[in-house]
Short mmCIF file of C-alpha atoms and ligand atoms in Angstrom, two decimals:
data_model
loop_
_atom_site.label_atom_id
_atom_site.label_comp_id
_atom_site.label_asym_id
_atom_site.label_seq_id
_atom_site.Cartn_x
_atom_site.Cartn_y
_atom_site.Cartn_z
CA MET A 1 -7.55 13.42 -4.13
CA ALA A 2 -8.53 16.12 -6.62
CA GLU A 3 -12.04 16.53 -8.01
CA ALA A 4 -12.51 16.55 -11.78
CA SER A 5 -11.26 19.99 -12.66
CA THR A 6 -8.40 21.47 -14.57
CA ASP A 7 -7.23 23.23 -11.39
CA THR A 8 -5.08 20.23 -10.65
CA PHE A 9 -3.22 20.62 -13.92
CA LYS A 10 -0.13 22.49 -12.90
CA LYS A 11 2.86 22.68 -15.15
CA ASP A 12 6.02 21.81 -13.31
CA SER A 13 8.72 24.41 -13.25
CA GLY A 14 11.26 22.10 -14.89
CA SER A 15 11.95 21.31 -18.47
CA GLN A 16 9.44 20.99 -21.30
CA LEU A 17 9.88 17.23 -21.31
CA ARG A 18 6.60 15.38 -21.15
CA VAL A 19 5.33 11.83 -21.24
CA ASP A 20 4.01 11.62 -24.78
CA TYR A 21 1.68 8.62 -24.85
CA ASP A 22 -1.71 7.69 -23.38
CA GLY A 23 -1.81 4.61 -21.21
CA LEU A 24 -0.43 1.19 -22.07
CA ARG A 25 -2.06 1.11 -25.50
CA GLY A 26 -0.66 4.50 -26.45
CA TRP A 27 2.73 3.34 -25.20
CA LEU A 28 2.55 0.26 -27.44
CA GLU A 29 1.83 2.42 -30.46
CA ALA A 30 4.83 4.60 -29.64
CA VAL A 31 7.02 1.51 -29.18
CA GLU A 32 5.87 0.13 -32.51
CA ASN A 33 6.89 3.43 -34.11
CA LEU A 34 10.31 3.02 -32.52
CA GLY A 35 10.53 -0.41 -34.16
CA GLU A 36 10.82 -2.14 -30.79
CA LEU A 37 7.55 -4.13 -30.66
CA GLU A 38 7.62 -7.87 -31.37
CA ARG A 39 4.31 -9.69 -31.80
CA VAL A 40 4.32 -13.41 -31.09
CA SER A 41 1.44 -15.74 -31.83
CA GLY A 42 0.82 -19.17 -30.34
CA ALA A 43 3.28 -19.30 -27.41
CA HIS A 44 1.92 -21.28 -24.46
CA TRP A 45 1.25 -19.75 -21.03
CA ASP A 46 3.12 -22.67 -19.46
CA ALA A 47 6.78 -21.54 -19.39
CA GLU A 48 7.02 -20.69 -23.10
CA MET A 49 6.35 -16.94 -22.91
CA GLY A 50 8.78 -16.51 -20.01
CA ALA A 51 11.48 -18.53 -21.76
CA ILE A 52 11.09 -16.66 -25.07
CA THR A 53 11.47 -13.35 -23.25
CA HIS A 54 14.52 -14.66 -21.37
CA MET A 55 16.17 -15.84 -24.59
CA LEU A 56 15.52 -12.55 -26.42
CA THR A 57 16.74 -10.43 -23.51
CA GLU A 58 19.74 -12.12 -21.87
CA LYS A 59 22.39 -11.08 -24.40
CA SER A 60 20.63 -8.19 -26.09
CA GLY A 61 22.77 -5.47 -24.50
CA GLY A 62 19.76 -3.28 -23.82
CA THR A 63 18.13 -3.62 -27.24
CA ALA A 64 15.60 -6.43 -26.68
CA PRO A 65 12.08 -5.78 -27.98
CA THR A 66 8.96 -5.64 -25.89
CA ILE A 67 6.93 -8.75 -26.71
CA LEU A 68 3.16 -8.84 -27.14
CA PHE A 69 1.88 -12.42 -27.02
CA ASP A 70 -1.48 -13.28 -28.60
CA ASP A 71 -3.32 -16.43 -29.65
CA ILE A 72 -2.31 -18.05 -26.39
CA PRO A 73 -3.49 -21.70 -26.22
CA ASP A 74 -6.67 -22.18 -24.13
CA TYR A 75 -7.55 -18.47 -24.39
CA PRO A 76 -9.55 -16.29 -26.76
CA LYS A 77 -7.66 -14.24 -29.34
CA GLY A 78 -7.12 -10.74 -27.97
CA PHE A 79 -6.47 -11.86 -24.40
CA ARG A 80 -2.81 -10.88 -24.53
CA THR A 81 0.28 -10.71 -22.35
CA LEU A 82 3.09 -8.16 -22.57
CA TYR A 83 6.68 -8.85 -21.54
CA GLY A 84 9.91 -6.85 -21.59
CA GLN A 85 8.55 -3.35 -21.13
CA THR A 86 11.78 -1.90 -19.76
CA SER A 87 14.50 -3.86 -21.55
CA SER A 88 15.71 -1.00 -23.77
CA VAL A 89 17.02 2.43 -22.83
CA LYS A 90 14.75 3.99 -25.47
CA ARG A 91 11.63 2.50 -23.91
CA VAL A 92 12.70 3.54 -20.42
CA ALA A 93 13.18 7.07 -21.78
CA LEU A 94 9.80 6.98 -23.54
CA THR A 95 8.12 5.84 -20.34
CA LEU A 96 9.65 8.62 -18.26
CA GLY A 97 9.07 11.30 -20.88
CA LEU A 98 12.79 11.85 -21.50
CA PRO A 99 14.66 12.27 -24.81
CA ILE A 100 14.77 8.93 -26.61
CA GLU A 101 18.40 9.19 -27.61
CA GLN A 102 21.05 9.31 -24.87
CA GLU A 103 24.78 9.68 -25.41
CA ARG A 104 25.78 7.80 -22.26
CA LYS A 105 23.66 5.49 -20.12
CA VAL A 106 24.11 7.73 -17.09
CA ASP A 107 22.64 10.68 -19.04
CA ILE A 108 19.16 9.23 -18.70
CA VAL A 109 19.67 8.84 -14.94
CA GLN A 110 20.84 12.43 -14.70
CA ARG A 111 17.84 13.70 -16.67
CA TYR A 112 15.40 11.68 -14.60
CA HIS A 113 17.09 12.86 -11.43
CA GLU A 114 16.88 16.50 -12.54
CA ARG A 115 13.25 16.01 -13.43
CA MET A 116 12.48 14.66 -9.99
CA GLN A 117 14.15 17.67 -8.39
CA ASN A 118 11.67 20.02 -10.05
CA LEU A 119 8.68 17.79 -9.69
CA GLU A 120 5.40 19.11 -8.42
CA LEU A 121 3.24 16.26 -7.16
CA ILE A 122 -0.15 16.12 -8.87
CA PRO A 123 -2.82 14.00 -7.18
CA PRO A 124 -5.07 11.79 -9.29
CA ARG A 125 -8.47 12.96 -10.47
CA TRP A 126 -11.69 11.03 -9.88
CA VAL A 127 -13.71 10.33 -13.01
CA ASP A 128 -16.95 8.38 -13.37
CA ASP A 129 -16.11 6.18 -16.30
CA GLY A 130 -13.27 4.63 -18.22
CA PRO A 131 -12.36 1.55 -20.26
CA ILE A 132 -11.44 -0.40 -17.11
CA LEU A 133 -15.18 -0.55 -16.37
CA GLU A 134 -15.95 -2.33 -19.67
CA ASN A 135 -16.15 -5.59 -17.68
CA VAL A 136 -16.92 -5.72 -13.95
CA ILE A 137 -17.12 -9.21 -12.50
CA ASP A 138 -18.06 -10.23 -8.98
CA GLY A 139 -19.59 -13.12 -7.01
CA ALA A 140 -19.58 -16.60 -8.51
CA ASP A 141 -18.20 -15.35 -11.84
CA VAL A 142 -14.89 -14.23 -10.33
CA ASP A 143 -12.04 -16.19 -11.95
CA VAL A 144 -8.56 -14.73 -12.35
CA LEU A 145 -7.68 -17.61 -14.67
CA LYS A 146 -9.93 -16.11 -17.31
CA PHE A 147 -6.70 -14.32 -18.27
CA PRO A 148 -3.75 -16.24 -19.81
CA VAL A 149 -1.80 -16.18 -16.54
CA PRO A 150 1.68 -17.58 -17.15
CA ARG A 151 3.80 -20.05 -15.31
CA HIS A 152 6.91 -18.03 -15.96
CA HIS A 153 9.86 -20.32 -15.20
CA GLU A 154 10.21 -24.07 -15.57
CA GLN A 155 10.65 -24.63 -11.82
CA ASP A 156 7.87 -22.33 -10.60
CA ASN A 157 5.19 -24.47 -9.02
CA ALA A 158 2.34 -22.10 -9.83
CA ARG A 159 1.07 -19.49 -12.25
CA PHE A 160 1.73 -15.87 -11.24
CA ILE A 161 -0.75 -13.19 -12.28
CA GLY A 162 1.24 -10.37 -10.67
CA THR A 163 4.83 -9.60 -11.69
CA ALA A 164 4.87 -6.33 -13.67
CA ASP A 165 2.00 -5.20 -11.48
CA CYS A 166 1.04 -2.40 -9.11
CA VAL A 167 -0.37 -3.51 -5.79
CA ILE A 168 -2.37 -0.65 -4.26
CA THR A 169 -2.57 -0.44 -0.47
CA GLN A 170 -3.73 2.32 1.83
CA ASP A 171 -1.99 3.61 4.92
CA PRO A 172 -4.44 2.85 7.74
CA ASP A 173 -3.63 6.09 9.56
CA ASP A 174 -2.85 8.77 6.99
CA GLY A 175 -4.91 7.34 4.13
CA TRP A 176 -2.29 7.75 1.37
CA PHE A 177 -2.15 5.11 -1.36
CA ASN A 178 1.04 3.21 -2.14
CA LEU A 179 1.64 1.33 -5.38
CA GLY A 180 4.27 -1.43 -5.20
CA ALA A 181 5.22 -4.17 -7.65
CA TYR A 182 4.82 -7.31 -5.56
CA ARG A 183 4.37 -10.77 -7.06
CA CYS A 184 1.01 -12.53 -6.90
CA GLN A 185 0.69 -16.29 -7.20
CA VAL A 186 -2.57 -17.87 -8.29
CA TYR A 187 -4.01 -20.55 -5.96
CA ASP A 188 -7.35 -20.79 -7.74
CA GLY A 189 -9.69 -18.50 -9.62
CA LYS A 190 -10.73 -16.68 -6.46
CA THR A 191 -7.52 -16.74 -4.38
CA ILE A 192 -4.16 -15.13 -5.07
CA GLY A 193 -0.99 -14.58 -3.06
CA CYS A 194 0.93 -11.35 -2.57
CA GLN A 195 4.55 -11.61 -1.46
CA ILE A 196 5.67 -8.35 0.14
CA THR A 197 9.12 -8.17 1.69
CA GLU A 198 9.70 -6.61 5.11
CA GLY A 199 10.24 -2.86 4.98
CA LYS A 200 8.37 -2.31 1.70
CA HIS A 201 5.55 0.21 1.98
CA GLY A 202 2.78 -2.28 1.19
CA ARG A 203 4.20 -4.55 3.87
CA ILE A 204 4.21 -1.74 6.44
CA HIS A 205 0.56 -1.06 5.60
CA ARG A 206 -0.31 -4.73 5.91
CA ASP A 207 1.67 -5.27 9.13
CA THR A 208 0.04 -2.21 10.71
CA ASN A 209 -3.44 -3.50 9.87
CA PHE A 210 -2.72 -7.04 10.99
CA GLU A 211 -1.13 -5.90 14.28
CA ARG A 212 -4.48 -4.24 15.01
CA GLY A 213 -6.37 -7.40 14.07
CA GLN A 214 -7.85 -5.66 11.01
CA SER A 215 -8.45 -7.17 7.59
CA MET A 216 -7.09 -5.20 4.70
CA LYS A 217 -8.24 -4.31 1.19
CA PHE A 218 -5.99 -4.57 -1.83
CA VAL A 219 -6.15 -3.69 -5.50
CA VAL A 220 -3.76 -5.51 -7.84
CA LEU A 221 -3.33 -3.80 -11.21
CA CYS A 222 -1.80 -6.23 -13.67
CA GLY A 223 -1.93 -4.21 -16.85
CA GLN A 224 -1.35 -0.45 -16.66
CA ASP A 225 0.61 2.57 -17.85
CA PRO A 226 4.30 1.50 -17.84
CA LEU A 227 5.09 4.72 -15.96
CA LEU A 228 3.01 3.53 -13.00
CA TYR A 229 4.77 0.17 -13.13
CA MET A 230 8.22 1.78 -13.19
CA LEU A 231 7.38 3.98 -10.23
CA SER A 232 5.82 1.05 -8.35
CA SER A 233 8.93 -1.02 -8.68
CA SER A 234 11.39 1.64 -7.56
CA PRO A 235 11.54 3.28 -4.16
CA LEU A 236 9.85 6.60 -3.48
CA PRO A 237 9.92 8.30 -0.07
CA GLU A 238 7.45 7.11 2.57
CA GLY A 239 4.12 8.93 2.32
CA VAL A 240 4.52 9.89 -1.35
CA SER A 241 1.97 8.15 -3.54
CA GLU A 242 3.17 6.83 -6.88
CA TYR A 243 -0.06 8.28 -8.29
CA ASP A 244 0.95 11.82 -7.33
CA PHE A 245 4.45 11.26 -8.61
CA ALA A 246 3.19 9.88 -11.93
CA GLY A 247 0.89 12.89 -12.23
CA GLY A 248 3.89 15.14 -11.66
CA ILE A 249 5.93 13.40 -14.35
CA ARG A 250 3.01 13.45 -16.79
CA GLY A 251 2.20 17.07 -15.95
CA ALA A 252 -1.45 16.07 -15.55
CA PRO A 253 -3.42 14.06 -13.02
CA ILE A 254 -3.95 10.34 -13.50
CA ASP A 255 -7.68 9.73 -14.09
CA VAL A 256 -9.04 7.16 -11.67
CA VAL A 257 -12.35 5.44 -11.09
CA ARG A 258 -13.51 4.24 -7.69
CA GLY A 259 -13.05 0.50 -7.13
CA PRO A 260 -16.51 -1.00 -6.54
CA TYR A 261 -15.33 -3.17 -3.60
CA THR A 262 -12.39 -1.25 -2.14
CA GLY A 263 -13.29 2.35 -3.00
CA PHE A 264 -9.62 2.68 -3.98
CA PRO A 265 -8.55 4.77 -6.99
CA ILE A 266 -8.05 2.58 -10.08
CA PRO A 267 -6.62 4.06 -13.29
CA ALA A 268 -9.50 4.58 -15.72
CA ASP A 269 -7.38 3.22 -18.59
CA ALA A 270 -5.91 0.21 -16.75
CA GLU A 271 -6.17 -3.18 -18.44
CA ILE A 272 -6.92 -5.44 -15.47
CA ALA A 273 -7.62 -4.65 -11.80
CA ILE A 274 -8.29 -7.24 -9.12
CA GLU A 275 -9.87 -6.20 -5.84
CA GLY A 276 -9.45 -8.37 -2.79
CA GLU A 277 -9.06 -8.68 0.94
CA ALA A 278 -6.41 -10.19 3.21
CA VAL A 279 -7.43 -11.45 6.62
CA PRO A 280 -4.97 -11.64 9.53
CA GLY A 281 -3.89 -15.23 10.18
CA ASN A 282 -5.04 -16.53 6.78
CA VAL A 283 -1.89 -17.87 5.13
CA ARG A 284 -0.97 -20.39 2.47
CA PRO A 285 2.36 -21.72 1.15
CA GLU A 286 3.71 -19.27 -1.43
CA GLY A 287 6.55 -19.81 -3.95
CA PRO A 288 9.02 -20.99 -5.01
CA PHE A 289 9.46 -18.59 -7.89
CA GLY A 290 12.42 -17.81 -10.16
CA GLU A 291 13.82 -14.85 -8.28
CA TRP A 292 15.35 -11.51 -9.21
CA MET A 293 18.80 -12.62 -8.09
CA GLY A 294 18.70 -15.33 -10.70
CA TYR A 295 18.00 -18.34 -8.46
CA TYR A 296 15.09 -20.32 -7.11
CA SER A 297 16.35 -19.20 -3.73
CA ASP A 298 13.12 -18.87 -1.79
CA ASP A 299 11.42 -21.99 -0.48
CA SER A 300 7.71 -22.30 -0.26
CA VAL A 301 6.76 -20.14 2.75
CA GLU A 302 3.42 -19.54 4.50
CA ARG A 303 2.27 -16.05 3.51
CA PRO A 304 -0.97 -14.04 3.66
CA TYR A 305 -3.20 -14.35 0.61
CA LEU A 306 -6.06 -12.34 -0.91
CA ASP A 307 -9.66 -13.41 -1.35
CA VAL A 308 -10.60 -11.94 -4.72
CA LYS A 309 -13.85 -9.96 -4.59
CA THR A 310 -14.09 -8.26 -7.99
CA ILE A 311 -12.28 -8.24 -11.29
CA LEU A 312 -12.35 -5.26 -13.64
CA HIS A 313 -10.94 -5.45 -17.12
CA ARG A 314 -10.97 -3.85 -20.53
CA ASN A 315 -12.11 -5.68 -23.62
CA ASN A 316 -9.18 -7.62 -25.08
CA PRO A 317 -7.09 -7.03 -21.96
CA ILE A 318 -3.30 -7.04 -21.82
CA LEU A 319 -1.74 -8.77 -18.80
CA THR A 320 1.69 -7.24 -18.09
CA CYS A 321 4.47 -9.58 -17.00
CA ALA A 322 8.11 -9.36 -15.89
CA PRO A 323 9.62 -12.68 -14.91
CA GLN A 324 13.08 -12.13 -13.53
CA HIS A 325 15.94 -14.53 -14.07
CA LYS A 326 19.68 -14.86 -14.36
CA PRO A 327 21.06 -11.62 -15.88
CA VAL A 328 20.43 -9.78 -17.96
CA ASP A 329 16.69 -9.60 -17.44
CA GLU A 330 14.18 -7.00 -18.46
CA THR A 331 14.20 -5.28 -15.06
CA GLY A 332 17.95 -4.63 -15.01
CA LEU A 333 17.63 -1.31 -16.82
CA LEU A 334 14.67 -0.29 -14.71
CA LYS A 335 16.86 -0.47 -11.59
CA GLY A 336 19.76 0.95 -13.57
CA VAL A 337 17.78 4.09 -14.26
CA ALA A 338 15.03 4.56 -11.68
CA GLY A 339 17.01 3.00 -8.81
CA ALA A 340 20.13 5.00 -9.66
CA ALA A 341 18.18 8.26 -9.80
CA GLN A 342 16.98 7.61 -6.23
CA ILE A 343 20.56 7.13 -5.08
CA TRP A 344 21.62 10.32 -6.85
CA ARG A 345 18.82 12.16 -5.07
CA ALA A 346 19.98 10.88 -1.68
CA LEU A 347 23.59 11.87 -2.34
CA GLU A 348 22.54 15.42 -3.14
CA ALA A 349 20.12 15.51 -0.23
CA CYS A 350 23.16 14.84 1.96
CA SER A 351 24.86 17.82 0.28
CA LEU A 352 27.61 15.72 -1.23
CA PRO A 353 29.08 17.80 -4.06
CA ASP A 354 30.00 16.99 -7.66
CA ILE A 355 28.06 13.81 -8.31
CA LEU A 356 28.50 13.21 -12.04
CA GLY A 357 26.88 9.84 -12.59
CA VAL A 358 25.21 6.88 -10.88
CA TRP A 359 24.56 3.52 -12.47
CA ASN A 360 23.35 0.15 -11.21
CA HIS A 361 24.90 -2.41 -13.53
CA THR A 362 22.39 -4.79 -15.04
CA ALA A 363 24.36 -7.92 -14.21
CA GLY A 364 24.12 -6.88 -10.53
CA PRO A 365 21.10 -7.23 -10.48
CA ALA A 366 19.12 -4.31 -8.90
CA THR A 367 21.49 -2.44 -6.56
CA ARG A 368 24.02 -5.28 -6.21
CA PHE A 369 26.67 -3.39 -8.17
CA THR A 370 26.29 0.37 -7.95
CA VAL A 371 28.85 2.78 -9.36
CA VAL A 372 29.01 6.49 -8.50
CA GLN A 373 31.14 8.87 -10.54
CA ILE A 374 32.42 12.00 -8.76
CA ARG A 375 34.81 14.88 -9.06
CA GLN A 376 36.77 14.58 -5.80
CA ARG A 377 36.70 17.82 -3.84
CA TYR A 378 38.20 16.94 -0.47
CA PRO A 379 39.90 14.07 1.33
CA GLY A 380 37.24 11.58 2.35
CA HIS A 381 34.75 12.70 -0.32
CA ALA A 382 34.84 9.27 -1.97
CA ARG A 383 34.18 7.50 1.33
CA ASN A 384 31.27 9.83 2.12
CA VAL A 385 29.73 8.94 -1.22
CA LEU A 386 30.19 5.21 -0.73
CA HIS A 387 28.51 5.14 2.66
CA VAL A 388 25.53 7.26 1.62
CA ALA A 389 24.99 5.45 -1.71
CA SER A 390 25.03 2.06 -0.02
CA ASN A 391 22.80 3.05 2.86
CA CYS A 392 20.23 5.47 1.48
CA GLN A 393 16.69 4.21 0.88
CA GLY A 394 17.31 3.70 -2.86
CA GLY A 395 20.56 1.78 -2.39
CA ALA A 396 20.25 -0.01 0.91
CA TYR A 397 18.08 -2.99 0.02
CA ALA A 398 20.16 -6.11 -0.62
CA GLY A 399 23.20 -4.26 -1.99
CA LYS A 400 26.57 -5.97 -2.37
CA TRP A 401 29.14 -3.83 -4.22
CA THR A 402 29.24 -0.04 -4.18
CA VAL A 403 32.07 1.51 -6.15
CA VAL A 404 33.13 5.14 -6.49
CA VAL A 405 35.16 6.35 -9.49
CA ASP A 406 36.64 9.62 -10.75
CA GLU A 407 35.21 11.98 -13.33
CA ASP A 408 37.12 10.42 -16.23
CA ILE A 409 35.50 7.02 -15.66
CA ASP A 410 31.99 6.60 -17.10
CA ALA A 411 29.97 4.97 -14.31
CA GLY A 412 27.79 3.19 -16.88
CA GLU A 413 30.68 1.53 -18.74
CA LEU A 414 31.78 -1.63 -17.00
CA ASP A 415 35.14 -1.88 -18.78
CA GLN A 416 36.12 1.56 -17.55
CA VAL A 417 34.91 0.81 -14.03
CA LEU A 418 36.87 -2.44 -13.91
CA TRP A 419 39.96 -0.62 -15.16
CA ALA A 420 39.64 1.85 -12.27
CA MET A 421 39.13 -1.03 -9.83
CA CYS A 422 42.25 -2.68 -11.21
CA THR A 423 44.52 0.37 -11.24
CA ARG A 424 43.29 2.92 -8.66
CA PHE A 425 42.23 0.61 -5.86
CA ASP A 426 44.19 -0.98 -3.05
CA PRO A 427 42.41 -3.92 -1.37
CA ILE A 428 43.61 -3.00 2.15
CA SER A 429 43.16 0.75 2.30
CA ASP A 430 40.39 1.34 -0.25
CA THR A 431 37.81 -1.10 1.10
CA ASP A 432 35.17 -0.68 3.78
CA ILE A 433 32.88 -3.49 4.85
CA ILE A 434 29.35 -2.91 6.11
CA GLN A 435 28.02 -5.69 8.29
CA LYS A 436 24.48 -6.64 9.22
CA ALA A 437 22.89 -4.59 6.44
CA TRP A 438 19.34 -4.87 4.99
CA ALA A 439 19.33 -8.11 3.03
CA SER A 440 17.01 -10.20 0.94
CA LYS A 441 16.35 -13.88 1.45
CA ARG A 442 16.50 -14.16 -2.35
CA ASP A 443 20.26 -13.80 -1.87
CA PRO A 444 21.68 -17.34 -1.73
CA LEU A 445 24.25 -16.02 0.78
CA TYR A 446 21.99 -14.12 3.18
CA LEU A 447 23.09 -14.40 6.80
CA PRO A 448 21.10 -15.73 9.77
CA GLY A 449 18.61 -13.08 10.86
CA ASN A 450 18.33 -11.96 7.22
CA PHE A 451 21.31 -9.64 7.13
CA ASN A 452 24.08 -9.33 4.59
CA ASN A 453 27.61 -7.95 4.52
CA ARG A 454 28.61 -5.68 1.69
CA ILE A 455 31.71 -4.11 0.27
CA LEU A 456 32.49 -0.49 -0.53
CA VAL A 457 35.25 0.07 -3.07
CA ASP A 458 37.07 3.38 -3.45
CA ALA A 459 38.44 3.15 -7.00
CA CYS A 460 39.30 6.85 -7.18
CA ILE A 461 42.84 8.13 -7.57
CA PRO A 462 44.17 8.73 -4.01
CA TYR A 463 43.16 12.31 -3.28
CA GLU A 464 46.60 13.52 -2.29
CA GLN A 465 48.16 12.20 -5.49
CA LYS A 466 45.37 13.75 -7.52
CA LEU A 467 45.96 17.09 -5.80
CA LYS A 468 49.70 17.01 -6.33
CA GLY A 469 49.38 15.61 -9.84
CA THR A 470 51.66 12.71 -9.00
CA PHE A 471 49.37 9.95 -10.30
CA PRO A 472 50.61 8.78 -13.72
CA PRO A 473 48.92 10.38 -16.73
CA VAL A 474 46.36 8.24 -18.56
CA VAL A 475 47.19 6.97 -22.03
CA ASP A 476 44.39 8.55 -24.03
CA VAL A 477 43.72 10.63 -27.12
CA SER A 478 43.18 14.29 -26.19
CA GLN A 479 39.85 15.98 -26.91
CA ASP A 480 41.59 18.39 -29.32
CA LEU A 481 43.18 15.61 -31.34
CA ARG A 482 39.91 13.65 -31.36
CA ALA A 483 38.03 16.66 -32.72
CA ALA A 484 40.69 17.38 -35.32
CA LEU A 485 40.75 13.78 -36.53
CA LYS A 486 36.98 13.59 -36.71
CA ALA A 487 36.98 16.70 -38.86
CA LYS A 488 39.73 15.32 -41.09
CA PHE A 489 38.29 11.77 -41.43
CA PRO A 490 34.52 12.20 -41.07
CA ASP A 491 33.63 8.94 -42.86
CA LEU A 492 36.00 6.92 -40.76
CA LEU A 493 35.49 8.53 -37.36
CA GLY A 494 32.18 10.37 -37.61
CA ASN A 495 30.31 7.79 -35.56
CA VAL A 496 32.88 6.89 -32.91
C1 FMN B 1 9.21 -7.38 -11.71
C2 FMN B 1 9.36 -7.02 -10.26
C3 FMN B 1 8.85 -7.87 -9.29
C4 FMN B 1 8.96 -7.54 -7.94
N1 FMN B 1 8.45 -8.41 -7.01
C5 FMN B 1 8.49 -8.08 -5.71
C6 FMN B 1 7.88 -8.92 -4.73
O1 FMN B 1 7.32 -9.97 -5.04
N2 FMN B 1 7.91 -8.52 -3.44
C7 FMN B 1 8.55 -7.38 -3.04
O2 FMN B 1 8.55 -7.06 -1.85
N3 FMN B 1 9.17 -6.57 -3.95
C8 FMN B 1 9.15 -6.89 -5.26
N4 FMN B 1 9.74 -6.08 -6.19
C9 FMN B 1 10.47 -4.89 -5.74
C10 FMN B 1 9.54 -3.77 -5.35
O3 FMN B 1 8.60 -3.52 -6.36
C11 FMN B 1 10.33 -2.48 -5.07
O4 FMN B 1 11.16 -2.72 -3.97
C12 FMN B 1 9.45 -1.27 -4.82
O5 FMN B 1 10.27 -0.17 -4.51
C13 FMN B 1 8.47 -1.52 -3.73
O6 FMN B 1 7.62 -0.42 -3.58
P1 FMN B 1 7.54 0.35 -2.21
O7 FMN B 1 8.89 1.01 -2.07
O8 FMN B 1 6.45 1.34 -2.39
O9 FMN B 1 7.26 -0.65 -1.16
C14 FMN B 1 9.63 -6.37 -7.54
C15 FMN B 1 10.15 -5.52 -8.53
C16 FMN B 1 10.03 -5.85 -9.87
C17 FMN B 1 10.61 -4.92 -10.91
#
């Protein structure tokens, strides 16, 4: 952790692109300037806010607004919730400090991927004060229901304070801090759950502590810079703190104050931070919750919970939320971009050449339908790509379909991908099946032992035919004719 000095401010060697907002409130101003902020007054915390977000997002085609709810019944004006942070490509670009306008969806993945390649990690910087310390509550006054915590879906049996959150845990051996988005159910004002799936970094930290019979401290941020949330909900390599990564993307350290109970770093400009402790053996039934695969697929299960010790919050705090549901939900693009960039990184780390695009389709959801676009260079190239994309850290969790396509197919355009799958793919020779892969119990079809089977689809032109030029030519308009016609009929064709 860096001390307060400008020494830690190191410009990365990459592009001039920079995150151009300060914290969640700065982000909201920027979103308002983009015309993508919707303010809603009077929606109830009990299922209404979640349902409104669902209805505005499901068919929006990546243009849904972010929604700031205020005047929530039972709560003081100014105690707000924010939904739909990442449901438009423009807002994802804003959050990552990338150009707002993209020609193709995969362009933003490529830019993010390139940015990560050049990234210099910048550790956070300790500061003594910040707006998060405007209210520090402990002892008998602790009550997480002082915030308008939603019941997100009609069949959830509880209110969940943590969805678009960052759960901070510390590695008990090396001391690094992980931030992961893990859901937190409310049991009462002083007790919350934290559902962390096997293999996730927070879970490894918790399991390691519990195996040693040790209690464990947690911080749950549930209102923070959207960049931290995006990084927390997408995989980074083991041992790399999301704080350092966020600092690298911002080009400046994240300012953090020391949590009064945990001593953990808490962003000075966060909205709400909850400090707590989990004790080995202390469990309570958790869930069900409307899940990211679009089903209430997880029964109520006994899981460790947190005893809340302190609550820190800004005046007029904003609780960030992301209830997932049947596609398309607000997290589809997040996985489409951040998840795809991780897969791209793994493909290049394995020295696989000519990767032109990666996209996780939002109806998937997450990495259930991943498409990789390549320029085939050798026989077997497509198969190499399929196996790495489906098994690397960014793509392995709960995948189902991984598809590889040629350079003329835009990985982000489903119609083109389906055309390739319908015309360049043979079900017998172009399919591989992976068995007993890393699954999720949120999958209604997970197998005993929590495995799944998944399919790899080679929808590229057979390499030999491509080489010999014997595959039929595509019916298309040539680039030359397109350009000529655009020049001749600018009013008609200027925008196509
Ligand atoms: C809105 C949202 C909610 C999530 N909820 C959970 C959850 O409850 N438990 C979980 O293990 N992962 C959940 N995830 C996925 C993790 O955040 C994701 O796998 C992330 O990479 C975990 O961080 P880690 O790799 O540092 O463990 C959620 C993701 C999003 C976007």
